[in-house]
Each structure stands twice: as structure tokens, then as C-alpha cells.
mmCIF file of C-alpha atoms in Angstrom:
data_model
loop_
_atom_site.group_PDB
_atom_site.id
_atom_site.type_symbol
_atom_site.label_atom_id
_atom_site.label_comp_id
_atom_site.label_asym_id
_atom_site.label_seq_id
_atom_site.Cartn_x
_atom_site.Cartn_y
_atom_site.Cartn_z
ATOM 1 C CA UNK S 1 28.985 -43.754 -40.676
ATOM 2 C CA UNK S 2 30.733 -46.283 -40.204
ATOM 3 C CA UNK S 3 32.442 -49.286 -37.857
ATOM 4 C CA UNK S 4 36.048 -50.076 -37.773
ATOM 5 C CA UNK S 5 37.785 -52.751 -35.324
ATOM 6 C CA UNK S 6 40.698 -52.083 -33.076
ATOM 7 C CA UNK S 7 43.062 -55.146 -33.089
ATOM 8 C CA UNK S 8 45.528 -54.228 -30.591
ATOM 9 C CA UNK S 9 42.816 -52.944 -27.942
ATOM 10 C CA UNK S 10 40.193 -55.293 -29.442
ATOM 11 C CA UNK S 11 37.186 -53.103 -29.746
ATOM 12 C CA UNK S 12 35.068 -51.199 -32.107
ATOM 13 C CA UNK S 13 34.946 -47.747 -33.057
ATOM 14 C CA UNK S 14 31.884 -45.916 -33.667
ATOM 15 C CA UNK S 15 32.458 -43.092 -36.083
ATOM 16 C CA UNK S 16 29.025 -40.818 -36.725
ATOM 17 C CA UNK S 17 30.352 -38.949 -39.004
ATOM 18 C CA UNK S 18 32.223 -40.433 -41.729
ATOM 19 C CA UNK S 19 32.769 -43.413 -43.693
ATOM 20 C CA UNK S 20 35.919 -44.936 -44.461
ATOM 21 C CA UNK S 21 37.114 -48.011 -46.536
ATOM 22 C CA UNK S 22 38.341 -49.952 -43.095
ATOM 23 C CA UNK S 23 34.882 -49.866 -41.996
ATOM 24 C CA UNK S 24 33.617 -53.262 -41.351
ATOM 25 C CA UNK S 25 30.026 -51.896 -40.923
ATOM 26 C CA UNK S 26 27.946 -48.922 -42.701
ATOM 27 C CA UNK S 27 24.453 -47.801 -42.843
ATOM 28 C CA UNK S 28 22.824 -48.608 -45.622
ATOM 29 C CA UNK S 29 21.154 -44.892 -45.635
ATOM 30 C CA UNK S 30 17.611 -44.295 -45.780
ATOM 31 C CA UNK S 31 16.950 -47.537 -44.957
ATOM 32 C CA UNK S 32 17.706 -50.334 -47.220
ATOM 33 C CA UNK S 33 14.647 -51.918 -48.895
ATOM 34 C CA UNK S 34 15.127 -55.542 -49.785
ATOM 35 C CA UNK S 35 13.580 -57.625 -52.683
ATOM 36 C CA UNK S 36 12.979 -60.065 -50.010
ATOM 37 C CA UNK S 37 9.548 -61.173 -47.941
ATOM 38 C CA UNK S 38 7.354 -60.025 -50.756
ATOM 39 C CA UNK S 39 9.133 -56.542 -50.943
ATOM 40 C CA UNK S 40 8.505 -55.390 -47.132
ATOM 41 C CA UNK S 41 11.914 -55.830 -45.605
ATOM 42 C CA UNK S 42 14.600 -52.675 -44.778
ATOM 43 C CA UNK S 43 17.373 -52.930 -42.709
ATOM 44 C CA UNK S 44 19.829 -50.598 -40.757
ATOM 45 C CA UNK S 45 23.435 -51.658 -41.233
ATOM 46 C CA UNK S 46 25.183 -54.253 -43.606
ATOM 47 C CA UNK S 47 28.887 -55.681 -43.536
ATOM 48 C CA UNK S 48 31.690 -54.886 -45.808
ATOM 49 C CA UNK S 49 31.849 -57.734 -48.354
ATOM 50 C CA UNK S 50 35.856 -57.837 -47.363
ATOM 51 C CA UNK S 51 34.832 -58.772 -43.671
ATOM 52 C CA UNK S 52 35.662 -62.024 -42.450
ATOM 53 C CA UNK S 53 33.147 -64.275 -40.887
ATOM 54 C CA UNK S 54 35.008 -64.246 -37.781
ATOM 55 C CA UNK S 55 34.934 -60.689 -37.015
ATOM 56 C CA UNK S 56 31.431 -60.576 -38.361
ATOM 57 C CA UNK S 57 30.241 -63.009 -35.921
ATOM 58 C CA UNK S 58 32.689 -61.033 -32.973
ATOM 59 C CA UNK S 59 30.538 -57.456 -34.204
ATOM 60 C CA UNK S 60 27.394 -59.526 -33.637
ATOM 61 C CA UNK S 61 28.047 -60.806 -30.084
ATOM 62 C CA UNK S 62 29.171 -57.751 -28.919
ATOM 63 C CA UNK S 63 25.493 -56.223 -30.576
ATOM 64 C CA UNK S 64 23.688 -58.684 -29.781
ATOM 65 C CA UNK S 65 24.886 -59.641 -25.897
ATOM 66 C CA UNK S 66 25.821 -56.096 -24.458
ATOM 67 C CA UNK S 67 25.407 -56.258 -21.157
ATOM 68 C CA UNK S 68 23.727 -52.579 -21.106
ATOM 69 C CA UNK S 69 22.620 -51.002 -23.903
ATOM 70 C CA UNK S 70 21.892 -47.751 -22.589
ATOM 71 C CA UNK S 71 24.947 -47.327 -21.346
ATOM 72 C CA UNK S 72 26.739 -48.160 -23.863
ATOM 73 C CA UNK S 73 26.582 -44.279 -25.572
ATOM 74 C CA UNK S 74 28.001 -45.635 -29.235
ATOM 75 C CA UNK S 75 25.868 -48.709 -29.521
ATOM 76 C CA UNK S 76 22.869 -47.025 -28.046
ATOM 77 C CA UNK S 77 23.080 -44.030 -30.752
ATOM 78 C CA UNK S 78 24.358 -47.043 -33.547
ATOM 79 C CA UNK S 79 20.748 -48.384 -33.163
ATOM 80 C CA UNK S 80 19.073 -45.104 -33.197
ATOM 81 C CA UNK S 81 20.379 -43.418 -36.084
ATOM 82 C CA UNK S 82 18.827 -47.012 -38.035
ATOM 83 C CA UNK S 83 15.592 -46.626 -36.341
ATOM 84 C CA UNK S 84 15.773 -42.952 -37.314
ATOM 85 C CA UNK S 85 16.328 -43.978 -41.103
ATOM 86 C CA UNK S 86 13.797 -46.647 -40.927
ATOM 87 C CA UNK S 87 11.190 -43.880 -40.236
ATOM 88 C CA UNK S 88 12.249 -41.525 -42.901
ATOM 89 C CA UNK S 89 11.505 -43.881 -45.067
ATOM 90 C CA UNK S 90 7.660 -45.730 -43.376
ATOM 91 C CA UNK S 91 6.776 -43.062 -41.122
ATOM 92 C CA UNK S 92 6.426 -45.299 -37.709
ATOM 93 C CA UNK S 93 3.405 -43.266 -36.915
ATOM 94 C CA UNK S 94 1.298 -45.265 -38.950
ATOM 95 C CA UNK S 95 1.924 -48.568 -37.631
ATOM 96 C CA UNK S 96 -0.325 -50.360 -35.257
ATOM 97 C CA UNK S 97 1.475 -53.353 -33.909
ATOM 98 C CA UNK S 98 5.403 -54.445 -33.165
ATOM 99 C CA UNK S 99 5.831 -58.214 -33.052
ATOM 100 C CA UNK S 100 9.146 -59.669 -32.438
ATOM 101 C CA UNK S 101 11.018 -63.244 -31.849
ATOM 102 C CA UNK S 102 11.660 -64.024 -28.535
ATOM 103 C CA UNK S 103 15.208 -63.374 -27.896
ATOM 104 C CA UNK S 104 17.954 -63.351 -24.772
ATOM 105 C CA UNK S 105 19.422 -60.581 -27.176
ATOM 106 C CA UNK S 106 18.377 -57.106 -25.659
ATOM 107 C CA UNK S 107 18.649 -55.214 -29.116
ATOM 108 C CA UNK S 108 14.575 -55.918 -29.593
ATOM 109 C CA UNK S 109 13.698 -54.691 -26.681
ATOM 110 C CA UNK S 110 15.860 -51.648 -27.023
ATOM 111 C CA UNK S 111 14.652 -50.591 -30.587
ATOM 112 C CA UNK S 112 10.837 -51.486 -29.217
ATOM 113 C CA UNK S 113 11.614 -48.439 -26.710
ATOM 114 C CA UNK S 114 12.501 -46.510 -28.929
ATOM 115 C CA UNK S 115 10.666 -47.097 -31.666
ATOM 116 C CA UNK S 116 7.435 -45.971 -29.050
ATOM 117 C CA UNK S 117 8.910 -42.385 -29.855
ATOM 118 C CA UNK S 118 7.473 -42.396 -33.196
ATOM 119 C CA UNK S 119 4.508 -44.011 -32.139
ATOM 120 C CA UNK S 120 0.848 -43.213 -31.555
ATOM 121 C CA UNK S 121 0.648 -44.402 -27.256
ATOM 122 C CA UNK S 122 -1.867 -46.795 -28.434
ATOM 123 C CA UNK S 123 1.038 -49.031 -30.442
ATOM 124 C CA UNK S 124 0.495 -52.750 -28.991
ATOM 125 C CA UNK S 125 3.923 -54.938 -29.092
ATOM 126 C CA UNK S 126 4.405 -59.002 -28.588
ATOM 127 C CA UNK S 127 6.417 -61.687 -29.398
ATOM 128 C CA UNK S 128 6.309 -64.700 -30.723
ATOM 129 C CA UNK S 129 7.960 -67.805 -28.696
ATOM 130 C CA UNK S 130 9.391 -71.039 -29.717
ATOM 131 C CA UNK S 131 6.909 -73.966 -29.575
ATOM 132 C CA UNK S 132 7.353 -77.181 -28.224
ATOM 133 C CA UNK S 133 9.160 -79.786 -30.188
ATOM 134 C CA UNK S 134 6.783 -82.202 -30.240
ATOM 135 C CA UNK S 135 4.302 -79.576 -31.577
ATOM 136 C CA UNK S 136 6.657 -79.239 -35.062
ATOM 137 C CA UNK S 137 5.204 -80.532 -37.961
ATOM 138 C CA UNK S 138 6.222 -81.348 -41.877
ATOM 139 C CA UNK S 139 4.082 -79.436 -44.471
ATOM 140 C CA UNK S 140 4.221 -82.794 -46.334
ATOM 141 C CA UNK S 141 1.159 -82.033 -48.929
ATOM 142 C CA UNK S 142 3.201 -78.482 -49.950
ATOM 143 C CA UNK S 143 6.744 -80.797 -50.120
ATOM 144 C CA UNK S 144 5.074 -83.299 -52.806
ATOM 145 C CA UNK S 145 3.169 -80.641 -54.668
ATOM 146 C CA UNK S 146 6.212 -78.532 -55.118
ATOM 147 C CA UNK S 147 8.703 -81.240 -55.186
ATOM 148 C CA UNK S 148 7.925 -84.631 -55.423
ATOM 149 C CA UNK S 149 5.433 -84.622 -57.887
ATOM 150 C CA UNK S 150 7.718 -82.721 -60.403
ATOM 151 C CA UNK S 151 7.762 -83.977 -64.043
ATOM 152 C CA UNK S 152 10.440 -83.812 -66.951
ATOM 153 C CA UNK S 153 10.111 -82.010 -70.223
ATOM 154 C CA UNK S 154 8.372 -85.145 -71.897
ATOM 155 C CA UNK S 155 5.888 -85.350 -69.146
ATOM 156 C CA UNK S 156 7.632 -88.216 -67.591
ATOM 157 C CA UNK S 157 7.367 -88.194 -63.477
ATOM 158 C CA UNK S 158 10.715 -87.030 -62.022
ATOM 159 C CA UNK S 159 10.365 -89.391 -59.334
ATOM 160 C CA UNK S 160 9.198 -92.973 -59.121
ATOM 161 C CA UNK S 161 6.861 -94.090 -56.575
ATOM 162 C CA UNK S 162 9.845 -95.570 -54.421
ATOM 163 C CA UNK S 163 11.528 -92.655 -54.322
ATOM 164 C CA UNK S 164 9.157 -90.635 -53.575
ATOM 165 C CA UNK S 165 8.126 -93.603 -50.400
ATOM 166 C CA UNK S 166 12.131 -93.316 -49.535
ATOM 167 C CA UNK S 167 11.850 -89.919 -49.284
ATOM 168 C CA UNK S 168 8.883 -89.600 -47.082
ATOM 169 C CA UNK S 169 10.333 -92.192 -44.802
ATOM 170 C CA UNK S 170 13.572 -90.112 -44.426
ATOM 171 C CA UNK S 171 11.499 -87.177 -43.538
ATOM 172 C CA UNK S 172 9.339 -88.801 -41.026
ATOM 173 C CA UNK S 173 12.455 -89.988 -39.274
ATOM 174 C CA UNK S 174 14.069 -86.158 -39.390
ATOM 175 C CA UNK S 175 10.666 -85.333 -37.395
ATOM 176 C CA UNK S 176 10.845 -87.925 -34.581
ATOM 177 C CA UNK S 177 14.201 -86.835 -34.259
ATOM 178 C CA UNK S 178 13.458 -83.531 -33.907
ATOM 179 C CA UNK S 179 10.438 -84.116 -31.264
ATOM 180 C CA UNK S 180 12.848 -85.759 -29.220
ATOM 181 C CA UNK S 181 15.375 -82.578 -29.270
ATOM 182 C CA UNK S 182 15.538 -79.228 -26.866
ATOM 183 C CA UNK S 183 14.366 -76.334 -29.246
ATOM 184 C CA UNK S 184 17.999 -75.062 -29.423
ATOM 185 C CA UNK S 185 19.553 -77.882 -31.008
ATOM 186 C CA UNK S 186 16.593 -78.221 -33.332
ATOM 187 C CA UNK S 187 17.214 -74.397 -34.619
ATOM 188 C CA UNK S 188 20.919 -74.864 -35.597
ATOM 189 C CA UNK S 189 19.993 -78.280 -36.971
ATOM 190 C CA UNK S 190 16.903 -76.418 -39.046
ATOM 191 C CA UNK S 191 18.480 -73.881 -40.525
ATOM 192 C CA UNK S 192 20.723 -75.686 -42.563
ATOM 193 C CA UNK S 193 18.095 -78.654 -43.558
ATOM 194 C CA UNK S 194 16.679 -78.204 -47.107
ATOM 195 C CA UNK S 195 13.819 -79.159 -45.800
ATOM 196 C CA UNK S 196 13.370 -75.955 -43.768
ATOM 197 C CA UNK S 197 10.657 -74.358 -46.012
ATOM 198 C CA UNK S 198 7.963 -77.064 -45.065
ATOM 199 C CA UNK S 199 8.993 -77.598 -41.417
ATOM 200 C CA UNK S 200 6.090 -75.556 -39.898
ATOM 201 C CA UNK S 201 4.949 -74.542 -36.331
ATOM 202 C CA UNK S 202 8.469 -73.241 -35.509
ATOM 203 C CA UNK S 203 6.862 -70.573 -33.683
ATOM 204 C CA UNK S 204 3.793 -69.174 -31.739
ATOM 205 C CA UNK S 205 2.038 -66.622 -29.996
ATOM 206 C CA UNK S 206 3.080 -66.327 -26.497
ATOM 207 C CA UNK S 207 -0.408 -66.653 -25.247
ATOM 208 C CA UNK S 208 -4.208 -66.674 -26.734
ATOM 209 C CA UNK S 209 -4.799 -62.956 -26.090
ATOM 210 C CA UNK S 210 -2.094 -61.913 -28.084
ATOM 211 C CA UNK S 211 -3.143 -64.502 -30.930
ATOM 212 C CA UNK S 212 -6.381 -62.832 -30.563
ATOM 213 C CA UNK S 213 -5.572 -59.370 -31.043
ATOM 214 C CA UNK S 214 -3.403 -60.203 -33.815
ATOM 215 C CA UNK S 215 -6.425 -61.757 -35.526
ATOM 216 C CA UNK S 216 -8.442 -58.489 -34.738
ATOM 217 C CA UNK S 217 -6.381 -55.843 -36.343
ATOM 218 C CA UNK S 218 -7.222 -56.206 -40.003
ATOM 219 C CA UNK S 219 -5.826 -54.525 -42.907
ATOM 220 C CA UNK S 220 -3.675 -52.400 -40.671
ATOM 221 C CA UNK S 221 0.530 -51.618 -40.494
ATOM 222 C CA UNK S 222 2.520 -54.147 -38.826
ATOM 223 C CA UNK S 223 6.004 -54.140 -38.080
ATOM 224 C CA UNK S 224 8.033 -57.246 -37.210
ATOM 225 C CA UNK S 225 11.530 -56.355 -35.480
ATOM 226 C CA UNK S 226 14.876 -58.398 -35.457
ATOM 227 C CA UNK S 227 18.413 -57.345 -34.120
ATOM 228 C CA UNK S 228 20.054 -59.369 -36.979
ATOM 229 C CA UNK S 229 19.427 -61.332 -40.631
ATOM 230 C CA UNK S 230 21.311 -63.781 -41.907
ATOM 231 C CA UNK S 231 20.113 -66.946 -43.610
ATOM 232 C CA UNK S 232 15.852 -65.469 -43.477
ATOM 233 C CA UNK S 233 14.919 -68.817 -41.641
ATOM 234 C CA UNK S 234 13.454 -66.609 -38.377
ATOM 235 C CA UNK S 235 11.934 -63.667 -40.205
ATOM 236 C CA UNK S 236 10.147 -66.376 -42.784
ATOM 237 C CA UNK S 237 8.622 -68.619 -39.579
ATOM 238 C CA UNK S 238 7.571 -65.351 -38.621
ATOM 239 C CA UNK S 239 5.667 -64.197 -41.632
ATOM 240 C CA UNK S 240 4.415 -67.527 -42.151
ATOM 241 C CA UNK S 241 2.677 -68.124 -37.966
ATOM 242 C CA UNK S 242 1.591 -64.516 -39.082
ATOM 243 C CA UNK S 243 -0.334 -65.053 -42.077
ATOM 244 C CA UNK S 244 -1.900 -68.470 -40.617
ATOM 245 C CA UNK S 245 -4.050 -66.053 -38.387
ATOM 246 C CA UNK S 246 -4.280 -63.343 -40.572
ATOM 247 C CA UNK S 247 -3.890 -62.783 -44.040
ATOM 248 C CA UNK S 248 -5.068 -58.720 -44.447
ATOM 249 C CA UNK S 249 -2.443 -56.749 -42.751
ATOM 250 C CA UNK S 250 0.348 -54.930 -44.507
ATOM 251 C CA UNK S 251 3.511 -56.130 -43.210
ATOM 252 C CA UNK S 252 7.053 -54.428 -43.205
ATOM 253 C CA UNK S 253 10.224 -56.266 -41.851
ATOM 254 C CA UNK S 254 13.140 -54.123 -40.036
ATOM 255 C CA UNK S 255 16.255 -55.864 -39.098
ATOM 256 C CA UNK S 256 19.292 -53.826 -37.474
ATOM 257 C CA UNK S 257 21.726 -55.494 -39.362
ATOM 258 C CA UNK S 258 20.763 -57.269 -42.562
ATOM 259 C CA UNK S 259 22.168 -58.728 -46.085
ATOM 260 C CA UNK S 260 21.038 -56.922 -49.337
ATOM 261 C CA UNK S 261 20.970 -60.060 -51.089
ATOM 262 C CA UNK S 262 18.423 -61.843 -49.096
ATOM 263 C CA UNK S 263 16.140 -63.779 -52.113
ATOM 264 C CA UNK S 264 12.581 -64.512 -51.264
ATOM 265 C CA UNK S 265 13.161 -67.426 -53.020
ATOM 266 C CA UNK S 266 15.873 -68.508 -50.416
ATOM 267 C CA UNK S 267 13.367 -67.954 -47.281
#
């Protein structure tokens, strides 16, 4: 199937029987598996390479912020078809818990309800919510080990002590600014930051009950769902949050619309 755009009527047209050269969005098939996030990432649809950024943004907004997915037959079928393909790939019946990020989008909630059709009645769900700005931290130890303490081929340190101190000072200034901002400004700024992999505690469990539930479910299958994946920063933060609490679970990530060029070293 594919989705085209009617410029004159300014509408997106869904064709569930035919793939065409003018499609802006296409089903990836039986769940596209991407070598990212530890080889556990699948997605349902991808944009054609020729689609302009403005049109991609317009379609993403249409999908994420539809007033009622249930009343939009084409959009609901669009979502269901991707989840159906995921089920054929991984067998959703085997999953014990579904986790998703807190979002103003209706897509995740719709996907969750549809997933319940495949999963056992005891399937649990939970949201990871945004932390307060003052609780966000920076993993300076990891940054030093992986970057500042790098050495040249001759064995000499790549950076002088003065250079290291200057970088650390800049990082502390950045964190001071983060702690003073609202979350949505932070999310926008941090996503573009080269320090993104080292900024921690971006997300948290909604309550202690959810945290304890996740901790208690060991060596079982966990499904993380999200509506659209571009940079992968949100999913990366979800994985980090989950792994701090429990590193034994088998985690699968599914995004309705994703990118096949997501690479693990970038998230």
C-alpha cells in the first residue's frame, strides 16, 4: 500500500491495494528490522527518498494530531496494517508489557488498544513521562572516558588539562541553563546537542508502582511503541531509563513511521 498527496485538494489519499511511484509513504513489508537499538527496532512505514521535508512534516502532523483516529477510517486502517505486520513478525501474544513515551499524539494510545487484540489479557502498559528540568543530569564520567581521555596514535593525550577544564566548564554552564528552562524548550535544544548521549534522566516512570512493576518483570518480552522516529533520541532515552532498572528483559521497539538508516552509534 501507499499514500499520495493531492496538492489541489490538500489531502492525503490512502491506497491499501497498490504501490505507486508517486507514493510519499510506503509500508515496509512484514515489519522492517533495523540494525539500531541493539537489533530490536521495527517500523511500519517509511517515506520515499524524494519526499520534501515540508510534505513529510505535514503528513506527520496529520497522523499524530488527528482529532479522532477512530472516525478516520483510512488512518485507522493505516495504523492497523502496520501493527498486523508487526504481529506476523514478532507474535505480540508473547509480550508481557507495553511501554510508550508520554505524548500529546493519539497514535500511541490507539496502537496500544489495537495491540490488546493480539496480546494476552494480562498484558500491562505504562508511560514514561518527562522529568522536571532540575532533575536532568550529565554523565561526566562516561563523557571523560569516551571522549576527553582519548589518546593519539603516539600515545599522547588528545586534549590538554586546560582544554578538558574548558569543556567541563561549558558543560556545567549548559546544564545550569537546562535546569532553568521548561521541558519543551529543553527537548528541542538537547536533540540538536552533540552532548545528547550523555544527558541523563530525561524520562522517568510515571509513579513508583510502574517502576516496581517493570523491575519485577524479569527475562520477559517488553514492547516499546512510539508514533514517529526520526533522530531516535526519545527511544534511546527510553532504553537507557529501562536498562538502569532492569537489564534482563528482551526489549522490542516498534515505531509506526521510522527510518531505515537509523544507526546504533547515533542514538
